[in-house]
Amino acid sequence: MTAEVGEVNRIAFLDVLRGVALFGILLVNVFSFGADYPAWWGMTDQLAWQAKHVLFETKFWMLYSLLFGMGFFLQTQSPEYTTARSLRRLSVLMLLGYLHGLLFEGDILMLYAELGVLLLLLYRLPTNWLLSLGLVLTLSFPLGHLLGGDRGDEWPAENAMEAASWLEEDRDYSPLAVGSFTEVLAYHAAFLPERFWADWQYPDSG
């Protein structure tokens, strides 16, 4: 593709990559929609889980994050670009993330919106500064896990029987399984807004 950025509204290749990234994120998350790891106890289940773990986990949100940054760069090259326009787009993204968070506890759109504001503040810095900052932010993931420990969650279960017991309890008592639509919204609303640092340590995506 040889067209300049200003000559086209969309770059098809990037849209295709976004679709691939979203599919990979869905594939990773769909495993957790049904059960946690120990419940996948059959040989075929284990092979599928391990293939997902090795080939897909963390790969696609990294790709999507790269595309997010690339999209931001392309926006800044547009003759119509203004900081106010970017802030409006990020505000819409934050709103969509909040609405998504009312339906699903694994939202990551709000984190993208927050980091988008950080991009607006930093993208004009010299390249050397940005490279150094990128290295620091990259290391912050493992450091966040090391310093922050776990989130107090009781998962993963130690065996398939315990995982199955959790699933049965969820089916019987969880508002996500037996509650009304408004009860589901209220359940998720209790966890909003998400804490930025906790979200940064443990991005819920594929």
PDB file of C-alpha atoms in Angstrom:
ATOM      1  CA  MET A   1       0.000   0.000   0.000  1.00  0.00           C
ATOM      2  CA  THR A   2       1.621   3.209  -1.183  1.00  0.00           C
ATOM      3  CA  ALA A   3      -1.050   5.794  -0.399  1.00  0.00           C
ATOM      4  CA  GLU A   4      -0.083   8.524   2.031  1.00  0.00           C
ATOM      5  CA  VAL A   5      -1.842   8.711   5.382  1.00  0.00           C
ATOM      6  CA  GLY A   6      -3.699  11.857   4.421  1.00  0.00           C
ATOM      7  CA  GLU A   7      -5.033  10.331   1.188  1.00  0.00           C
ATOM      8  CA  VAL A   8      -7.073   7.539   2.744  1.00  0.00           C
ATOM      9  CA  ASN A   9      -9.575   7.355   5.552  1.00  0.00           C
ATOM     10  CA  ARG A  10      -8.646   3.832   6.622  1.00  0.00           C
ATOM     11  CA  ILE A  11      -5.650   1.552   6.184  1.00  0.00           C
ATOM     12  CA  ALA A  12      -7.192  -1.827   5.460  1.00  0.00           C
ATOM     13  CA  PHE A  13      -4.197  -3.847   6.646  1.00  0.00           C
ATOM     14  CA  LEU A  14      -4.379  -2.295  10.117  1.00  0.00           C
ATOM     15  CA  ASP A  15      -8.105  -3.013  10.296  1.00  0.00           C
ATOM     16  CA  VAL A  16      -7.416  -6.649   9.409  1.00  0.00           C
ATOM     17  CA  LEU A  17      -4.781  -6.839  12.147  1.00  0.00           C
ATOM     18  CA  ARG A  18      -7.259  -5.348  14.626  1.00  0.00           C
ATOM     19  CA  GLY A  19      -9.736  -8.053  13.688  1.00  0.00           C
ATOM     20  CA  VAL A  20      -7.099 -10.751  14.182  1.00  0.00           C
ATOM     21  CA  ALA A  21      -6.146  -9.269  17.557  1.00  0.00           C
ATOM     22  CA  LEU A  22      -9.773  -9.113  18.707  1.00  0.00           C
ATOM     23  CA  PHE A  23     -10.327 -12.713  17.641  1.00  0.00           C
ATOM     24  CA  GLY A  24      -7.270 -13.806  19.623  1.00  0.00           C
ATOM     25  CA  ILE A  25      -8.463 -11.891  22.695  1.00  0.00           C
ATOM     26  CA  LEU A  26     -11.883 -13.532  22.393  1.00  0.00           C
ATOM     27  CA  LEU A  27     -10.311 -16.966  22.011  1.00  0.00           C
ATOM     28  CA  VAL A  28      -8.306 -16.530  25.211  1.00  0.00           C
ATOM     29  CA  ASN A  29     -11.217 -15.170  27.221  1.00  0.00           C
ATOM     30  CA  VAL A  30     -13.777 -17.681  26.004  1.00  0.00           C
ATOM     31  CA  PHE A  31     -12.024 -20.428  27.972  1.00  0.00           C
ATOM     32  CA  SER A  32     -12.697 -18.606  31.226  1.00  0.00           C
ATOM     33  CA  PHE A  33     -16.359 -18.060  30.367  1.00  0.00           C
ATOM     34  CA  GLY A  34     -17.036 -21.694  31.163  1.00  0.00           C
ATOM     35  CA  ALA A  35     -14.586 -22.736  33.877  1.00  0.00           C
ATOM     36  CA  ASP A  36     -11.138 -22.278  35.303  1.00  0.00           C
ATOM     37  CA  TYR A  37      -8.160 -24.420  34.314  1.00  0.00           C
ATOM     38  CA  PRO A  38      -8.655 -27.461  36.611  1.00  0.00           C
ATOM     39  CA  ALA A  39     -12.138 -28.078  35.222  1.00  0.00           C
ATOM     40  CA  TRP A  40     -10.569 -28.812  31.838  1.00  0.00           C
ATOM     41  CA  TRP A  41      -9.496 -32.226  32.977  1.00  0.00           C
ATOM     42  CA  GLY A  42      -9.753 -34.393  29.827  1.00  0.00           C
ATOM     43  CA  MET A  43      -6.738 -34.960  27.593  1.00  0.00           C
ATOM     44  CA  THR A  44      -8.286 -33.040  24.698  1.00  0.00           C
ATOM     45  CA  ASP A  45      -9.255 -30.256  27.102  1.00  0.00           C
ATOM     46  CA  GLN A  46      -5.719 -30.079  28.442  1.00  0.00           C
ATOM     47  CA  LEU A  47      -4.215 -29.959  24.946  1.00  0.00           C
ATOM     48  CA  ALA A  48      -6.588 -27.169  23.943  1.00  0.00           C
ATOM     49  CA  TRP A  49      -5.828 -25.242  27.131  1.00  0.00           C
ATOM     50  CA  GLN A  50      -2.070 -25.580  26.752  1.00  0.00           C
ATOM     51  CA  ALA A  51      -2.243 -24.553  23.082  1.00  0.00           C
ATOM     52  CA  LYS A  52      -4.198 -21.476  24.109  1.00  0.00           C
ATOM     53  CA  HIS A  53      -1.733 -20.749  26.908  1.00  0.00           C
ATOM     54  CA  VAL A  54       1.391 -21.065  24.740  1.00  0.00           C
ATOM     55  CA  LEU A  55       0.180 -19.688  21.410  1.00  0.00           C
ATOM     56  CA  PHE A  56      -2.409 -17.065  22.309  1.00  0.00           C
ATOM     57  CA  GLU A  57      -2.196 -15.753  25.884  1.00  0.00           C
ATOM     58  CA  THR A  58      -0.704 -12.232  26.149  1.00  0.00           C
ATOM     59  CA  LYS A  59       0.062 -12.247  22.411  1.00  0.00           C
ATOM     60  CA  PHE A  60      -3.056 -10.531  21.172  1.00  0.00           C
ATOM     61  CA  TRP A  61      -3.543  -7.759  23.688  1.00  0.00           C
ATOM     62  CA  MET A  62       0.082  -6.857  22.973  1.00  0.00           C
ATOM     63  CA  LEU A  63      -0.740  -6.708  19.257  1.00  0.00           C
ATOM     64  CA  TYR A  64      -3.874  -4.702  19.964  1.00  0.00           C
ATOM     65  CA  SER A  65      -1.934  -2.311  22.193  1.00  0.00           C
ATOM     66  CA  LEU A  66       0.632  -1.825  19.429  1.00  0.00           C
ATOM     67  CA  LEU A  67      -2.186  -1.038  17.005  1.00  0.00           C
ATOM     68  CA  PHE A  68      -3.692   1.378  19.533  1.00  0.00           C
ATOM     69  CA  GLY A  69      -0.415   3.284  19.618  1.00  0.00           C
ATOM     70  CA  MET A  70      -0.088   3.157  15.842  1.00  0.00           C
ATOM     71  CA  GLY A  71      -3.613   4.482  15.457  1.00  0.00           C
ATOM     72  CA  PHE A  72      -2.780   7.325  17.817  1.00  0.00           C
ATOM     73  CA  PHE A  73       0.307   8.174  15.761  1.00  0.00           C
ATOM     74  CA  LEU A  74      -1.689   8.207  12.524  1.00  0.00           C
ATOM     75  CA  GLN A  75      -4.238  10.523  14.124  1.00  0.00           C
ATOM     76  CA  THR A  76      -1.500  12.985  15.065  1.00  0.00           C
ATOM     77  CA  GLN A  77      -0.380  13.075  11.417  1.00  0.00           C
ATOM     78  CA  SER A  78      -3.817  14.091  10.202  1.00  0.00           C
ATOM     79  CA  PRO A  79      -4.279  17.752   9.187  1.00  0.00           C
ATOM     80  CA  GLU A  80      -7.471  17.779  11.264  1.00  0.00           C
ATOM     81  CA  TYR A  81      -5.727  16.564  14.418  1.00  0.00           C
ATOM     82  CA  THR A  82      -6.196  18.519  17.637  1.00  0.00           C
ATOM     83  CA  THR A  83      -5.647  17.576  21.267  1.00  0.00           C
ATOM     84  CA  ALA A  84      -9.282  18.400  21.983  1.00  0.00           C
ATOM     85  CA  ARG A  85     -10.381  15.913  19.324  1.00  0.00           C
ATOM     86  CA  SER A  86      -8.254  13.174  20.883  1.00  0.00           C
ATOM     87  CA  LEU A  87      -9.667  13.942  24.320  1.00  0.00           C
ATOM     88  CA  ARG A  88     -13.199  13.640  22.948  1.00  0.00           C
ATOM     89  CA  ARG A  89     -12.378  10.259  21.411  1.00  0.00           C
ATOM     90  CA  LEU A  90     -10.778   9.056  24.641  1.00  0.00           C
ATOM     91  CA  SER A  91     -13.792  10.260  26.620  1.00  0.00           C
ATOM     92  CA  VAL A  92     -16.062   8.207  24.374  1.00  0.00           C
ATOM     93  CA  LEU A  93     -13.737   5.218  24.815  1.00  0.00           C
ATOM     94  CA  MET A  94     -13.877   5.643  28.597  1.00  0.00           C
ATOM     95  CA  LEU A  95     -17.676   5.806  28.496  1.00  0.00           C
ATOM     96  CA  LEU A  96     -17.868   2.674  26.338  1.00  0.00           C
ATOM     97  CA  GLY A  97     -15.477   0.940  28.721  1.00  0.00           C
ATOM     98  CA  TYR A  98     -17.605   1.902  31.708  1.00  0.00           C
ATOM     99  CA  LEU A  99     -20.760   0.598  30.037  1.00  0.00           C
ATOM    100  CA  HIS A 100     -18.902  -2.571  29.087  1.00  0.00           C
ATOM    101  CA  GLY A 101     -17.698  -2.890  32.678  1.00  0.00           C
ATOM    102  CA  LEU A 102     -21.315  -2.949  33.841  1.00  0.00           C
ATOM    103  CA  LEU A 103     -21.846  -6.081  31.762  1.00  0.00           C
ATOM    104  CA  PHE A 104     -18.484  -7.834  31.960  1.00  0.00           C
ATOM    105  CA  GLU A 105     -15.827  -7.709  34.664  1.00  0.00           C
ATOM    106  CA  GLY A 106     -12.911  -8.068  32.251  1.00  0.00           C
ATOM    107  CA  ASP A 107     -13.108  -4.627  30.640  1.00  0.00           C
ATOM    108  CA  ILE A 108      -9.858  -3.144  29.386  1.00  0.00           C
ATOM    109  CA  LEU A 109     -11.206  -0.184  27.394  1.00  0.00           C
ATOM    110  CA  MET A 110     -11.025   2.125  30.406  1.00  0.00           C
ATOM    111  CA  LEU A 111      -7.333   1.315  30.785  1.00  0.00           C
ATOM    112  CA  TYR A 112      -6.780   2.162  27.110  1.00  0.00           C
ATOM    113  CA  ALA A 113      -8.549   5.490  27.645  1.00  0.00           C
ATOM    114  CA  GLU A 114      -6.411   6.274  30.690  1.00  0.00           C
ATOM    115  CA  LEU A 115      -3.213   5.389  28.859  1.00  0.00           C
ATOM    116  CA  GLY A 116      -4.402   7.431  25.882  1.00  0.00           C
ATOM    117  CA  VAL A 117      -4.385  10.519  28.095  1.00  0.00           C
ATOM    118  CA  LEU A 118      -0.841   9.589  29.123  1.00  0.00           C
ATOM    119  CA  LEU A 119       0.069   9.388  25.434  1.00  0.00           C
ATOM    120  CA  LEU A 120      -1.250  12.898  24.896  1.00  0.00           C
ATOM    121  CA  LEU A 121       1.012  14.182  27.651  1.00  0.00           C
ATOM    122  CA  LEU A 122       4.157  12.361  26.557  1.00  0.00           C
ATOM    123  CA  TYR A 123       4.223  11.765  22.812  1.00  0.00           C
ATOM    124  CA  ARG A 124       6.086  15.004  22.018  1.00  0.00           C
ATOM    125  CA  LEU A 125       9.035  14.053  24.234  1.00  0.00           C
ATOM    126  CA  PRO A 126      12.409  13.337  22.563  1.00  0.00           C
ATOM    127  CA  THR A 127      12.814   9.832  21.156  1.00  0.00           C
ATOM    128  CA  ASN A 128      15.481   8.830  23.679  1.00  0.00           C
ATOM    129  CA  TRP A 129      13.176   9.789  26.529  1.00  0.00           C
ATOM    130  CA  LEU A 130      10.335   7.788  25.017  1.00  0.00           C
ATOM    131  CA  LEU A 131      12.545   4.710  24.574  1.00  0.00           C
ATOM    132  CA  SER A 132      13.653   4.910  28.203  1.00  0.00           C
ATOM    133  CA  LEU A 133      10.098   5.424  29.385  1.00  0.00           C
ATOM    134  CA  GLY A 134       8.948   2.483  27.257  1.00  0.00           C
ATOM    135  CA  LEU A 135      11.536   0.261  28.926  1.00  0.00           C
ATOM    136  CA  VAL A 136      10.409   1.377  32.384  1.00  0.00           C
ATOM    137  CA  LEU A 137       6.752   0.745  31.562  1.00  0.00           C
ATOM    138  CA  THR A 138       7.568  -2.670  30.100  1.00  0.00           C
ATOM    139  CA  LEU A 139       9.374  -3.660  33.296  1.00  0.00           C
ATOM    140  CA  SER A 140       6.506  -2.336  35.400  1.00  0.00           C
ATOM    141  CA  PHE A 141       4.386  -5.364  34.479  1.00  0.00           C
ATOM    142  CA  PRO A 142       6.591  -8.007  36.126  1.00  0.00           C
ATOM    143  CA  LEU A 143       7.504  -5.586  38.921  1.00  0.00           C
ATOM    144  CA  GLY A 144       3.825  -4.936  39.547  1.00  0.00           C
ATOM    145  CA  HIS A 145       3.180  -8.647  39.935  1.00  0.00           C
ATOM    146  CA  LEU A 146       6.250  -9.081  42.135  1.00  0.00           C
ATOM    147  CA  LEU A 147       5.503  -6.172  44.454  1.00  0.00           C
ATOM    148  CA  GLY A 148       1.731  -6.394  44.419  1.00  0.00           C
ATOM    149  CA  GLY A 149       1.317 -10.125  44.883  1.00  0.00           C
ATOM    150  CA  ASP A 150      -2.014 -11.642  43.987  1.00  0.00           C
ATOM    151  CA  ARG A 151      -5.319  -9.808  44.106  1.00  0.00           C
ATOM    152  CA  GLY A 152      -6.715 -11.863  46.947  1.00  0.00           C
ATOM    153  CA  ASP A 153      -8.618 -14.074  44.535  1.00  0.00           C
ATOM    154  CA  GLU A 154      -9.244 -17.644  45.587  1.00  0.00           C
ATOM    155  CA  TRP A 155      -8.500 -19.084  42.172  1.00  0.00           C
ATOM    156  CA  PRO A 156      -7.164 -21.211  40.676  1.00  0.00           C
ATOM    157  CA  ALA A 157      -8.802 -24.243  42.211  1.00  0.00           C
ATOM    158  CA  GLU A 158      -6.433 -27.035  43.135  1.00  0.00           C
ATOM    159  CA  ASN A 159      -8.308 -29.783  41.332  1.00  0.00           C
ATOM    160  CA  ALA A 160     -11.186 -30.452  38.967  1.00  0.00           C
ATOM    161  CA  MET A 161     -13.568 -31.373  41.786  1.00  0.00           C
ATOM    162  CA  GLU A 162     -13.037 -28.040  43.543  1.00  0.00           C
ATOM    163  CA  ALA A 163     -13.423 -26.142  40.267  1.00  0.00           C
ATOM    164  CA  ALA A 164     -16.664 -27.997  39.526  1.00  0.00           C
ATOM    165  CA  SER A 165     -17.918 -27.174  43.024  1.00  0.00           C
ATOM    166  CA  TRP A 166     -17.248 -23.478  42.437  1.00  0.00           C
ATOM    167  CA  LEU A 167     -19.127 -23.613  39.154  1.00  0.00           C
ATOM    168  CA  GLU A 168     -22.133 -25.277  40.774  1.00  0.00           C
ATOM    169  CA  GLU A 169     -22.143 -22.649  43.526  1.00  0.00           C
ATOM    170  CA  ASP A 170     -21.985 -19.880  40.934  1.00  0.00           C
ATOM    171  CA  ARG A 171     -24.875 -21.389  39.013  1.00  0.00           C
ATOM    172  CA  ASP A 172     -26.969 -21.526  42.180  1.00  0.00           C
ATOM    173  CA  TYR A 173     -26.112 -18.216  43.849  1.00  0.00           C
ATOM    174  CA  SER A 174     -24.190 -15.822  41.611  1.00  0.00           C
ATOM    175  CA  PRO A 175     -26.206 -12.806  40.418  1.00  0.00           C
ATOM    176  CA  LEU A 176     -24.534 -13.326  37.052  1.00  0.00           C
ATOM    177  CA  ALA A 177     -26.328 -16.666  36.775  1.00  0.00           C
ATOM    178  CA  VAL A 178     -29.621 -16.164  38.601  1.00  0.00           C
ATOM    179  CA  GLY A 179     -29.948 -12.387  38.969  1.00  0.00           C
ATOM    180  CA  SER A 180     -31.990  -9.986  36.904  1.00  0.00           C
ATOM    181  CA  PHE A 181     -30.402  -7.621  34.407  1.00  0.00           C
ATOM    182  CA  THR A 182     -30.427  -4.779  36.938  1.00  0.00           C
ATOM    183  CA  GLU A 183     -28.845  -7.039  39.577  1.00  0.00           C
ATOM    184  CA  VAL A 184     -26.055  -7.907  37.150  1.00  0.00           C
ATOM    185  CA  LEU A 185     -25.475  -4.201  36.502  1.00  0.00           C
ATOM    186  CA  ALA A 186     -25.430  -3.471  40.239  1.00  0.00           C
ATOM    187  CA  TYR A 187     -22.999  -6.334  40.878  1.00  0.00           C
ATOM    188  CA  HIS A 188     -20.501  -5.030  38.341  1.00  0.00           C
ATOM    189  CA  ALA A 189     -21.047  -1.384  39.297  1.00  0.00           C
ATOM    190  CA  ALA A 190     -19.666  -2.188  42.754  1.00  0.00           C
ATOM    191  CA  PHE A 191     -16.250  -2.743  41.155  1.00  0.00           C
ATOM    192  CA  LEU A 192     -16.248   0.524  39.181  1.00  0.00           C
ATOM    193  CA  PRO A 193     -14.307   2.638  38.707  1.00  0.00           C
ATOM    194  CA  GLU A 194     -11.463   0.175  38.552  1.00  0.00           C
ATOM    195  CA  ARG A 195      -8.216   1.110  40.233  1.00  0.00           C
ATOM    196  CA  PHE A 196      -5.637   2.124  37.648  1.00  0.00           C
ATOM    197  CA  TRP A 197      -2.715   0.377  39.347  1.00  0.00           C
ATOM    198  CA  ALA A 198      -4.617  -2.880  39.825  1.00  0.00           C
ATOM    199  CA  ASP A 199      -5.759  -2.704  36.211  1.00  0.00           C
ATOM    200  CA  TRP A 200      -2.196  -2.071  35.095  1.00  0.00           C
ATOM    201  CA  GLN A 201      -0.853  -5.013  37.096  1.00  0.00           C
ATOM    202  CA  TYR A 202      -3.465  -7.443  35.870  1.00  0.00           C
ATOM    203  CA  PRO A 203      -4.929  -6.445  32.493  1.00  0.00           C
ATOM    204  CA  ASP A 204      -7.934  -8.712  31.929  1.00  0.00           C
ATOM    205  CA  SER A 205      -7.470  -9.647  28.340  1.00  0.00           C
ATOM    206  CA  GLY A 206      -5.999 -12.184  25.962  1.00  0.00           C
TER     207      GLY A 206
END
